[in-house]
Each structure stands twice: as C-alpha cells, then as structure tokens.
Backbone as CSV, one residue per row, in Angstrom:
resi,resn,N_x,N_y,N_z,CA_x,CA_y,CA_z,C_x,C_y,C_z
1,UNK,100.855,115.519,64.777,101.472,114.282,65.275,100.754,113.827,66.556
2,UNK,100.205,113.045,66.590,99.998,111.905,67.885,100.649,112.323,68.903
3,UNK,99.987,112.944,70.283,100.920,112.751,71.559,101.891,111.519,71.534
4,UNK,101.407,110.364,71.747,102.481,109.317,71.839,103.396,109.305,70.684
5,UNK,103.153,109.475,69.662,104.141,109.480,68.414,104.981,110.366,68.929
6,UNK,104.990,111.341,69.327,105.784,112.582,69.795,106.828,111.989,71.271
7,UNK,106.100,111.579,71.959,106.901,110.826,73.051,107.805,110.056,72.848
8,UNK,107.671,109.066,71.730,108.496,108.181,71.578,109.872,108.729,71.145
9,UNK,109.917,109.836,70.240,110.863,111.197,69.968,111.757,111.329,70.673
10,UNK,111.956,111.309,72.435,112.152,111.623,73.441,113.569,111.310,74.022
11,UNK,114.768,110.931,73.304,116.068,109.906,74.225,115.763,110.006,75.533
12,UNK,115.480,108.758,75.664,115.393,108.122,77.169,116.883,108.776,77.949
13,UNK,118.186,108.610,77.336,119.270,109.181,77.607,119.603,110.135,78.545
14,UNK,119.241,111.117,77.485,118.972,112.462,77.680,117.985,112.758,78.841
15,UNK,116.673,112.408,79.026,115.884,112.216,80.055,116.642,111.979,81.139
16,UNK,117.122,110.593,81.648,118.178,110.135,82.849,119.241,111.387,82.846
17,UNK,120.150,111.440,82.168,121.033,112.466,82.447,120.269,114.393,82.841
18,UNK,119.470,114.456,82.255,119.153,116.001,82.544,118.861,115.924,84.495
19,UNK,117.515,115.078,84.875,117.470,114.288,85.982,118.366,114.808,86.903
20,UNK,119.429,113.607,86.730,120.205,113.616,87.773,121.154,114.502,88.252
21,UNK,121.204,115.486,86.568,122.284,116.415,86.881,121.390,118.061,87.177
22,UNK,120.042,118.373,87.017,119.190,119.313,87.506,119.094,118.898,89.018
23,UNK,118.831,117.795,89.447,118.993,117.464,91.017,120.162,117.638,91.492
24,UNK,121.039,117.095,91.032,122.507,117.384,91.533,122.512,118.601,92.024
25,UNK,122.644,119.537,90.858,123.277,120.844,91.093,122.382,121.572,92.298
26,UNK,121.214,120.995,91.631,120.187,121.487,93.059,120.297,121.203,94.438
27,UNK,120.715,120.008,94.812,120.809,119.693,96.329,122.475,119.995,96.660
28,UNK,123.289,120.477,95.571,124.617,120.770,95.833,124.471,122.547,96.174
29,UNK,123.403,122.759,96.052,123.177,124.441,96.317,122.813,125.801,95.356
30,UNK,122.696,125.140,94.309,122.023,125.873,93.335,120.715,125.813,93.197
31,UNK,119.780,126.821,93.234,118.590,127.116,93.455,117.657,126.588,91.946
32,UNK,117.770,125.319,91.615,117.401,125.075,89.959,115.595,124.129,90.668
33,UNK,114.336,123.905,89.740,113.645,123.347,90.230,113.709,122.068,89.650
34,UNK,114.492,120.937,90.550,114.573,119.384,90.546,113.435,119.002,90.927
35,UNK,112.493,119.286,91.504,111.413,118.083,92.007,110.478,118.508,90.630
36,UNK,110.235,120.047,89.885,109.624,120.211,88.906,110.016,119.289,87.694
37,UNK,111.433,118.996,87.062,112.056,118.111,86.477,111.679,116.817,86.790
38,UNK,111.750,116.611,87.639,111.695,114.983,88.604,110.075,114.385,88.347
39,UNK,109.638,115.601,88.482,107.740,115.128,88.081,107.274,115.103,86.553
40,UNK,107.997,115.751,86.560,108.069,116.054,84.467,108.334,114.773,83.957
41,UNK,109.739,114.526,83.954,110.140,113.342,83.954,109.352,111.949,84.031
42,UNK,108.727,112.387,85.355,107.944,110.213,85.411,106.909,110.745,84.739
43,UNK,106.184,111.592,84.335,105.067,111.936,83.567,105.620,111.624,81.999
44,UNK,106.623,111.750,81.838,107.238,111.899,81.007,106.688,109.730,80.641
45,UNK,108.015,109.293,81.418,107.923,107.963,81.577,106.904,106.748,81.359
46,UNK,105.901,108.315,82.098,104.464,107.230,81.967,103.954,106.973,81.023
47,UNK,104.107,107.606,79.482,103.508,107.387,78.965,104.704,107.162,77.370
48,UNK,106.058,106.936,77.847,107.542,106.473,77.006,107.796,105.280,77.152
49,UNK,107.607,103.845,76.095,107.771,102.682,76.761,109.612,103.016,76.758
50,UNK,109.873,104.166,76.471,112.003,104.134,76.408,112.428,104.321,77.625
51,UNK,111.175,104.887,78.245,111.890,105.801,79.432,111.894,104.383,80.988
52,UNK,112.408,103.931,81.004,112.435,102.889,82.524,112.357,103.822,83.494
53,UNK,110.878,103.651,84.260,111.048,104.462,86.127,111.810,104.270,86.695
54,UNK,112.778,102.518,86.524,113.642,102.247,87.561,115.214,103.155,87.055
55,UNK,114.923,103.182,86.010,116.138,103.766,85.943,116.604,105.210,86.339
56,UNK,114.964,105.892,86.041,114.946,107.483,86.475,114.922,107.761,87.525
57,UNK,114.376,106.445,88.912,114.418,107.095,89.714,116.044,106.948,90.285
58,UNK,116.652,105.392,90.161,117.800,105.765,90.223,119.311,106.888,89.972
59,UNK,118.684,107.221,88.659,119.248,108.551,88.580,119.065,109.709,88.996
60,UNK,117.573,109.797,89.969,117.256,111.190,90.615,117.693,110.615,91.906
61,UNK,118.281,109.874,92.345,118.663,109.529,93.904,120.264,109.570,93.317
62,UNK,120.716,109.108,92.719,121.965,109.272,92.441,122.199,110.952,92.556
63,UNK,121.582,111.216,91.546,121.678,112.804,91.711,121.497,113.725,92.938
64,UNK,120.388,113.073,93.934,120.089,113.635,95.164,121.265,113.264,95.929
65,UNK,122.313,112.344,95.963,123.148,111.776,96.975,124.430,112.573,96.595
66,UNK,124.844,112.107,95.212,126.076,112.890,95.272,125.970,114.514,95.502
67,UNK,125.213,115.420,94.467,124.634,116.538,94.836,124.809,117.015,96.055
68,UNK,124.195,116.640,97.016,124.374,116.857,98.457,126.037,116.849,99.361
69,UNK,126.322,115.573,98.856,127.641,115.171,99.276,128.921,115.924,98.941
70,UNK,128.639,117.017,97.815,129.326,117.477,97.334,129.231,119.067,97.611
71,UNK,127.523,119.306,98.079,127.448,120.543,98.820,127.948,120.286,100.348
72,UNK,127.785,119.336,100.921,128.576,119.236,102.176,129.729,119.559,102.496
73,UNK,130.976,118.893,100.979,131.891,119.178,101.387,132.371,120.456,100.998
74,UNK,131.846,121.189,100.272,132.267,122.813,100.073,131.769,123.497,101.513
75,UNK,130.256,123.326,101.844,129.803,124.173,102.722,130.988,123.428,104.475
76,UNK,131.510,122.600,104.301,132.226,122.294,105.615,133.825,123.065,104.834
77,UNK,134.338,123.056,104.076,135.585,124.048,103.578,135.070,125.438,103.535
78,UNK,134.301,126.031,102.652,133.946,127.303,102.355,133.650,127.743,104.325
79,UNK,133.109,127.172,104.926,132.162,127.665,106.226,130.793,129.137,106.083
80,UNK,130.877,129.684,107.011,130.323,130.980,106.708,130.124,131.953,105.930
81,UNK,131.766,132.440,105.662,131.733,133.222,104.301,130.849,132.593,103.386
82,UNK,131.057,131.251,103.108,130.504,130.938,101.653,129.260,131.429,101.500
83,UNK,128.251,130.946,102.763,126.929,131.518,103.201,126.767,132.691,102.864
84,UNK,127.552,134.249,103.042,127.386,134.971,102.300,127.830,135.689,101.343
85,UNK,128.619,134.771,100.564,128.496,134.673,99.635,127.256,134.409,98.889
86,UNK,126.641,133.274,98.892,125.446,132.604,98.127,124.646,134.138,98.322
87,UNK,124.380,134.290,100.063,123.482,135.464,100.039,123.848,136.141,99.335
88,UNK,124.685,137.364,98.611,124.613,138.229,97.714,124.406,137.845,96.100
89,UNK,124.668,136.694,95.678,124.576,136.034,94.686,122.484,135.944,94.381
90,UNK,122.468,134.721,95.555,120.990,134.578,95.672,120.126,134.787,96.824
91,UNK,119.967,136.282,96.996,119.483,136.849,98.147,118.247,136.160,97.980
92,UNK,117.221,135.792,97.350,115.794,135.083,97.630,115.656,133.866,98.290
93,UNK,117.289,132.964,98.027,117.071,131.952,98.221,117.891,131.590,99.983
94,UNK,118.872,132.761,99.717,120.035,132.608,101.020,119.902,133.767,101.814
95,UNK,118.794,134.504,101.517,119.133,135.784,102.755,119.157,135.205,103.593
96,UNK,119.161,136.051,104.486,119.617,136.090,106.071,118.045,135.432,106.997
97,UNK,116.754,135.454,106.414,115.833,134.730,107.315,115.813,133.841,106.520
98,UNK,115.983,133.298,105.361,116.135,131.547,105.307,117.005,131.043,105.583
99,UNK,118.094,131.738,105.614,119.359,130.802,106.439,118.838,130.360,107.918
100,UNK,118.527,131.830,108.332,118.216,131.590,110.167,116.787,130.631,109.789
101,UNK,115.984,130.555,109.185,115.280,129.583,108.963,115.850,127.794,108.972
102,UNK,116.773,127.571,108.530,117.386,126.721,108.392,118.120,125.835,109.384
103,UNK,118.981,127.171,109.893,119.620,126.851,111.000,118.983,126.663,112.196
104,UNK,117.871,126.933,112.493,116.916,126.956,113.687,116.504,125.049,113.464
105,UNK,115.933,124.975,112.002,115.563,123.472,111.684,116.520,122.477,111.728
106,UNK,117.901,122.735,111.697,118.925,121.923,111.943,119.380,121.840,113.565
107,UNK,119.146,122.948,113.906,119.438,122.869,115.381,118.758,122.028,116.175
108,UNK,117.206,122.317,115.901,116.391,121.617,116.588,116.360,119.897,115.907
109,UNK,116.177,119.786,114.786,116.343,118.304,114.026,117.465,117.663,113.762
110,UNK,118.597,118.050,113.994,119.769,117.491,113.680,119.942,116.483,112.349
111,UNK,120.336,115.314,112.444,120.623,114.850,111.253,119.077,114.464,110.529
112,UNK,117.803,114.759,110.995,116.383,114.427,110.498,115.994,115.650,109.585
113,UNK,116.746,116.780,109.755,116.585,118.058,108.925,117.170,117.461,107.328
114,UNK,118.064,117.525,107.268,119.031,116.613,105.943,117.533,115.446,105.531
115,UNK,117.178,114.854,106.135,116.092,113.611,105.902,115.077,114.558,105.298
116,UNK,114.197,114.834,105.885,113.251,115.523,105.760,112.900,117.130,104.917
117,UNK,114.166,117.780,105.111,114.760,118.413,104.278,115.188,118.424,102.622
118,UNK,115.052,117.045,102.595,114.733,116.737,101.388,113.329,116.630,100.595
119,UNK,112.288,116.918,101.268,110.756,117.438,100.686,110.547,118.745,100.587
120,UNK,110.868,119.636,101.120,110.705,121.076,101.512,112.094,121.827,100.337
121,UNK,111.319,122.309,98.948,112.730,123.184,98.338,113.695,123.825,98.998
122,UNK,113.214,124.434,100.170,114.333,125.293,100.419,115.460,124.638,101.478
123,UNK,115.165,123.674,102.254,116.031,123.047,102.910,116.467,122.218,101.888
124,UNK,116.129,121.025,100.923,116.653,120.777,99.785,117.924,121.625,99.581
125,UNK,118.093,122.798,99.709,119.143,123.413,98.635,119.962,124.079,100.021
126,UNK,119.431,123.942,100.719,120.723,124.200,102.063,121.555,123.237,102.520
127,UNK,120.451,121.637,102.766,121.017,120.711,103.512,122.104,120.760,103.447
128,UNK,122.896,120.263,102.087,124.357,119.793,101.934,125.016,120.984,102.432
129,UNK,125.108,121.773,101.814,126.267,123.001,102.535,126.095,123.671,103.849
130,UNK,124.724,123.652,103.992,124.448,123.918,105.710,125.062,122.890,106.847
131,UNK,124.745,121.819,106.126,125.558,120.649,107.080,126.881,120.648,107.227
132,UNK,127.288,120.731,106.361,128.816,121.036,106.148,129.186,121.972,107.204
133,UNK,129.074,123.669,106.756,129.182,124.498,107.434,128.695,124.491,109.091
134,UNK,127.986,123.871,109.428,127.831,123.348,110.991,128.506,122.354,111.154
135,UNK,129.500,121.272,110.466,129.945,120.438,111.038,129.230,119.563,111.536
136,UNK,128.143,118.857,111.021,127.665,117.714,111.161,128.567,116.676,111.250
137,UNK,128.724,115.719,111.679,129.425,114.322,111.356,129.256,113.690,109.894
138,UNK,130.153,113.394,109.454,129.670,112.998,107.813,129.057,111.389,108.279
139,UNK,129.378,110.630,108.845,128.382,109.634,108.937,127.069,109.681,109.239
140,UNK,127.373,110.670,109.917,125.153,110.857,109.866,124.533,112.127,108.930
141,UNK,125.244,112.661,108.084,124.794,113.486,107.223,124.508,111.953,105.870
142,UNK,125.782,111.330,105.709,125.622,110.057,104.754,124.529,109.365,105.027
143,UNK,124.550,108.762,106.256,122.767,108.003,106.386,121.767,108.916,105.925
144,UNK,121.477,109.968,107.011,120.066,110.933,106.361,120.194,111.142,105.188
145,UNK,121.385,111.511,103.863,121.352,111.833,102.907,121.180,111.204,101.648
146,UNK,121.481,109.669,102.143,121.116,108.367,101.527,119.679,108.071,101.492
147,UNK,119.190,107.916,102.422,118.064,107.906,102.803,116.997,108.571,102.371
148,UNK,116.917,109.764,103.139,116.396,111.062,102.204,115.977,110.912,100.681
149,UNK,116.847,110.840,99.890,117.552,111.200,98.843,116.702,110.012,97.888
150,UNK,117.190,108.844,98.684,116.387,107.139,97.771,114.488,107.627,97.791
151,UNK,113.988,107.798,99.384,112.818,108.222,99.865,112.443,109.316,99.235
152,UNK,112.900,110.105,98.758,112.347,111.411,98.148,112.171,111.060,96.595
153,UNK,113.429,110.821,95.470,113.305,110.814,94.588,112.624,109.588,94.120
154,UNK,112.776,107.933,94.879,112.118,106.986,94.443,110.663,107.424,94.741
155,UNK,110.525,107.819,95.834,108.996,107.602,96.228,108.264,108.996,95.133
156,UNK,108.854,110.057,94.500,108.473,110.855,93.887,108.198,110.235,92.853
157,UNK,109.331,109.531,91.636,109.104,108.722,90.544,107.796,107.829,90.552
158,UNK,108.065,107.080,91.713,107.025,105.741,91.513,105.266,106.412,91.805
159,UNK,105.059,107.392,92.693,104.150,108.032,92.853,103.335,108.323,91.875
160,UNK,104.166,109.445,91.081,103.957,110.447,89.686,103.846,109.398,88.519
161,UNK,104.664,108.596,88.405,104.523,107.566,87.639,103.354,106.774,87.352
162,UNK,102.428,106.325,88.758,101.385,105.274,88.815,100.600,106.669,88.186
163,UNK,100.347,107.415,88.616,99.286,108.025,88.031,99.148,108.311,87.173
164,UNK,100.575,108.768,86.221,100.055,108.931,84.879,100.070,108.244,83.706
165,UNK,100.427,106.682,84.242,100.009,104.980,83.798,98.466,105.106,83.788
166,UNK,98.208,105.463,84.664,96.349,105.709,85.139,95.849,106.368,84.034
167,UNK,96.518,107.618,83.928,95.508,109.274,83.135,96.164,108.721,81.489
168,UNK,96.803,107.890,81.455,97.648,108.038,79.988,96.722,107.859,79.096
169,UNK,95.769,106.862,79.197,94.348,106.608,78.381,93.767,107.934,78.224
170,UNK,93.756,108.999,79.060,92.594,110.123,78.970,93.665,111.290,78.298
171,UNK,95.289,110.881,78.838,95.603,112.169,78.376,95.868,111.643,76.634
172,UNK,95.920,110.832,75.826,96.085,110.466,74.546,95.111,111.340,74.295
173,UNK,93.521,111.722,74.461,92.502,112.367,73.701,93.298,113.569,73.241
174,UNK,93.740,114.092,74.062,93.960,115.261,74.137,95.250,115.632,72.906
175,UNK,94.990,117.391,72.500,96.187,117.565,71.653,97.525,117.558,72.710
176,UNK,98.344,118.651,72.272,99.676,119.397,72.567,99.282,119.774,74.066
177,UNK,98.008,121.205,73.533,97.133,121.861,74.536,96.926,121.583,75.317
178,UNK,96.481,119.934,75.142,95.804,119.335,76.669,96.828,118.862,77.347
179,UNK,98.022,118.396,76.880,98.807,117.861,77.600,99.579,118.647,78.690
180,UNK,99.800,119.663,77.927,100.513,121.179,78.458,99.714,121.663,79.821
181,UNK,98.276,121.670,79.462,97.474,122.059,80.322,97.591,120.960,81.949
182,UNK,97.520,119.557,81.189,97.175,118.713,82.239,98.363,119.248,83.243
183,UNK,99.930,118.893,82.854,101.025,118.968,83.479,101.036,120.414,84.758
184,UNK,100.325,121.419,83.857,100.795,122.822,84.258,99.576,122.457,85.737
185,UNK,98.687,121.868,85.407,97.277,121.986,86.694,98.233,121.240,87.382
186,UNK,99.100,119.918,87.163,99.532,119.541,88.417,100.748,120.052,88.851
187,UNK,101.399,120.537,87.847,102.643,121.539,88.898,102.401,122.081,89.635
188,UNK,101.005,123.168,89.239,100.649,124.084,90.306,99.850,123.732,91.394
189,UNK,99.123,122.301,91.141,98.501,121.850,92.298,99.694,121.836,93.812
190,UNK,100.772,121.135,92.902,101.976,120.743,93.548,102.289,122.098,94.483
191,UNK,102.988,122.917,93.863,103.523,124.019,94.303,102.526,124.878,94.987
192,UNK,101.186,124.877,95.252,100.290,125.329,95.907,100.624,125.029,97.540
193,UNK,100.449,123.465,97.564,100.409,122.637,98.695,101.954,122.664,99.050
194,UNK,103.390,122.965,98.167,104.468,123.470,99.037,104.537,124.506,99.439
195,UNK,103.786,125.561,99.108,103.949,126.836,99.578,103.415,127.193,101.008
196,UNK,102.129,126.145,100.591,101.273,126.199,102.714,102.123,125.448,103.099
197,UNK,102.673,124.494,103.262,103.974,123.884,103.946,104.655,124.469,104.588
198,UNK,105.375,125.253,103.154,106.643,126.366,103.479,106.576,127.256,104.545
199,UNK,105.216,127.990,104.134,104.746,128.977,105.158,104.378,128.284,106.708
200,UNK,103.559,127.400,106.770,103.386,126.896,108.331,105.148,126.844,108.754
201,UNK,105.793,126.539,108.401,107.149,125.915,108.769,107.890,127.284,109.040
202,UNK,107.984,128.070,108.109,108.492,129.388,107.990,107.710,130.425,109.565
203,UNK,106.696,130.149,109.610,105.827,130.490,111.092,106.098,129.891,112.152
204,UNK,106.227,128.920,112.557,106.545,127.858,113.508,108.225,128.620,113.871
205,UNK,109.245,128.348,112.927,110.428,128.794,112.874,110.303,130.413,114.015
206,UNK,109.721,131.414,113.347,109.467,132.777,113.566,109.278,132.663,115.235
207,UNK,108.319,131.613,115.961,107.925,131.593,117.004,109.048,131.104,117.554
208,UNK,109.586,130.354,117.457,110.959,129.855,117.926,112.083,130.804,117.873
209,UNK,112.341,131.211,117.106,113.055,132.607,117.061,113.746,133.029,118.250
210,UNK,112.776,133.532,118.910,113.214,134.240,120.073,114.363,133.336,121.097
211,UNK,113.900,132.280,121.226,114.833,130.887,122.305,116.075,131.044,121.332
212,UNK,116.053,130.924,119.842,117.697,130.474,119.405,118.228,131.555,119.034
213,UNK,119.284,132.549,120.002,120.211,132.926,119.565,121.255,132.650,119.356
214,UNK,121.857,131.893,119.644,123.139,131.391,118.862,123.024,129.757,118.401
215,UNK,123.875,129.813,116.910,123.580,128.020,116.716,124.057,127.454,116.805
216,UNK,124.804,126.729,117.716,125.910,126.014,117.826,125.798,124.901,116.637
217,UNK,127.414,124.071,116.636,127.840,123.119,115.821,127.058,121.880,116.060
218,UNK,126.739,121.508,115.106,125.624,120.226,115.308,126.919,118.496,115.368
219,UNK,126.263,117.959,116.287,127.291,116.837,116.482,126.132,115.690,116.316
C-alpha cells in the first residue's frame, strides 16, 4: 500500500482526541511522552489532508491547559504527601533531586517556571502539581499556564508541521521502512538536544543548591 494511501486510513478523530488526552494526563502529572505524540501527530498531519493543524494544535493546548489546571488543583489539596507519594510510585521521575530540582526552578522563576516549564519534560510534569503544592496564586499559574501551554503546543504543531509539508514529497519515495526510519532520526534528534538541556539545567540547579535550603511558598 502507498504511504499516503495508508495515511488517509488514519481518523482524524481519534488523532485530536489521543493528543489532547496523552498531554493532559501528562502535564496533570503522569510521566506519559506528549511532546513525542504531539510531533507524531503534525507529522502525522503533514502529510493527512483529514488531519487539520488548527485543530491539533488546539487540542494539544487544550490538553496542555486543562491537564495542568487539574494537576494544580490536586497538587494544592494533596500538598506534600502527594509528592511522596508520586516519589514511591515514580521514583525516576519524582525522586527527591528532581523535585529539589524543581523547586529550586520555581523558587528562583516563579510564575515563568510554569511558562517555560512547559519545554523542558520534566518540569512539564511537575508544573501543575508543584504549583499547587507551593501555593502559587491561581491567577498567575492561569496566565503562565495559558500561555505556556498555547506557545508550546501551537508553536510545536505549526513548526513540525511546516516541515513535513516540506519532506512530504521525499518522504512518499520511501516504503513503511523509510518512513519509520525518517520519524525515529527525528525523535532522537529531538530527544538528544533535550537531554543537553536537561543536563545544563540539572547542573546550574546543583550549583545553586547550596544557597536554597528551604523553599518557601511562592506568591
């Protein structure tokens, strides 16, 4: 079968809904990979006349907003405990130096952590309940999280999208194989360049360290 014959296969539906609800759960605090979905997806798009970008990206910001909003309000009820809770559940994702990782980036960034926090996986999946649990103000967790959230997932869609409007001519040559292949070189291109991220940030944090012992409530 024809790559594109195969695409067309695809419920656009189904596409929007997986989206918004793999992001959801993700920025609500479950450790799932939404931006991997999210890139899949407009790749997906780019080359589905079913699939509308505007609609996907709306549904990955939908998903990024409520998601969040909904880890906020557990992590401001649950508080601390919940924190470790998650840690014994998902010690990779919630031990005890990515939390203090976290909390150091919220301390120092306040409501721009939630913003920005939305590029970086692992603040991604703290913001909402970390905010919470510090008691952020919900009006400025709502702006940054709005924000964030439109800026991250639109600008991800429309990004991923133009380009593979671009490659769609080159990736048709190709079988199954090539397609598989193309996707997998750019996931991992992707996840290469978050990992030096992660790590400079994760270092920077370490040096700071020493100044934050206690974190107070973010206002």
């Amino acid at each position: 079968m024809h790559i594109q014959e195969w695409l067309e296969t695809v419920p656009a539906v189904s596409v929007y809904v997986l989206v918004g609800v793999v992001i959801g759960l993700e920025s609500l605090g479950i450790p799932l990979p939404g931006e991997i979905v999210l890139v899949s997806a407009a790749l997906l798009a780019a080359g589905h006349d079913g699939i509308n970008p505007w609609i996907l990206g709306a549904c990955a910001s939908a998903g990024a907003v409520i998601g969040d909003s909904v880890g906020y309000a557990i992590g401001r009820k649950g508080g601390r405990p919940l924190l470790a809770r998650l840690g014994g559940k998902f010690p990779k994702h919630f031990g005890e130096s990515q939390i203090g990782m976290a909390e150091r980036s919220f301390q120092k960034w306040g409501m721009w952590a939630v913003f920005f926090g939305r590029f970086v996986a692992l603040l991604r999946i703290f913001a909402g309940p970390l905010a919470g649990v510090l008691h952020m103000p919900y009006w400025k967790f709502l702006i940054a999280n709005v924000l964030g959230g439109i800026v991250w997932a639109g600008g991800t869609t429309a990004v991923v999208y133009s380009v593979g409007v671009v490659a769609e001519a080159w990736l048709k040559r190709f079988s199954y194989l090539g397609l598989v292949a193309a996707v997998l070189i750019g996931v991992t291109s992707m996840l290469v360049l978050k990992n030096r991220a992660e790590k400079a940030a994760a270092q920077a944090s370490a040096v700071s360290a020493p100044d934050a012992k206690t974190v107070p409530a973010v206002d």
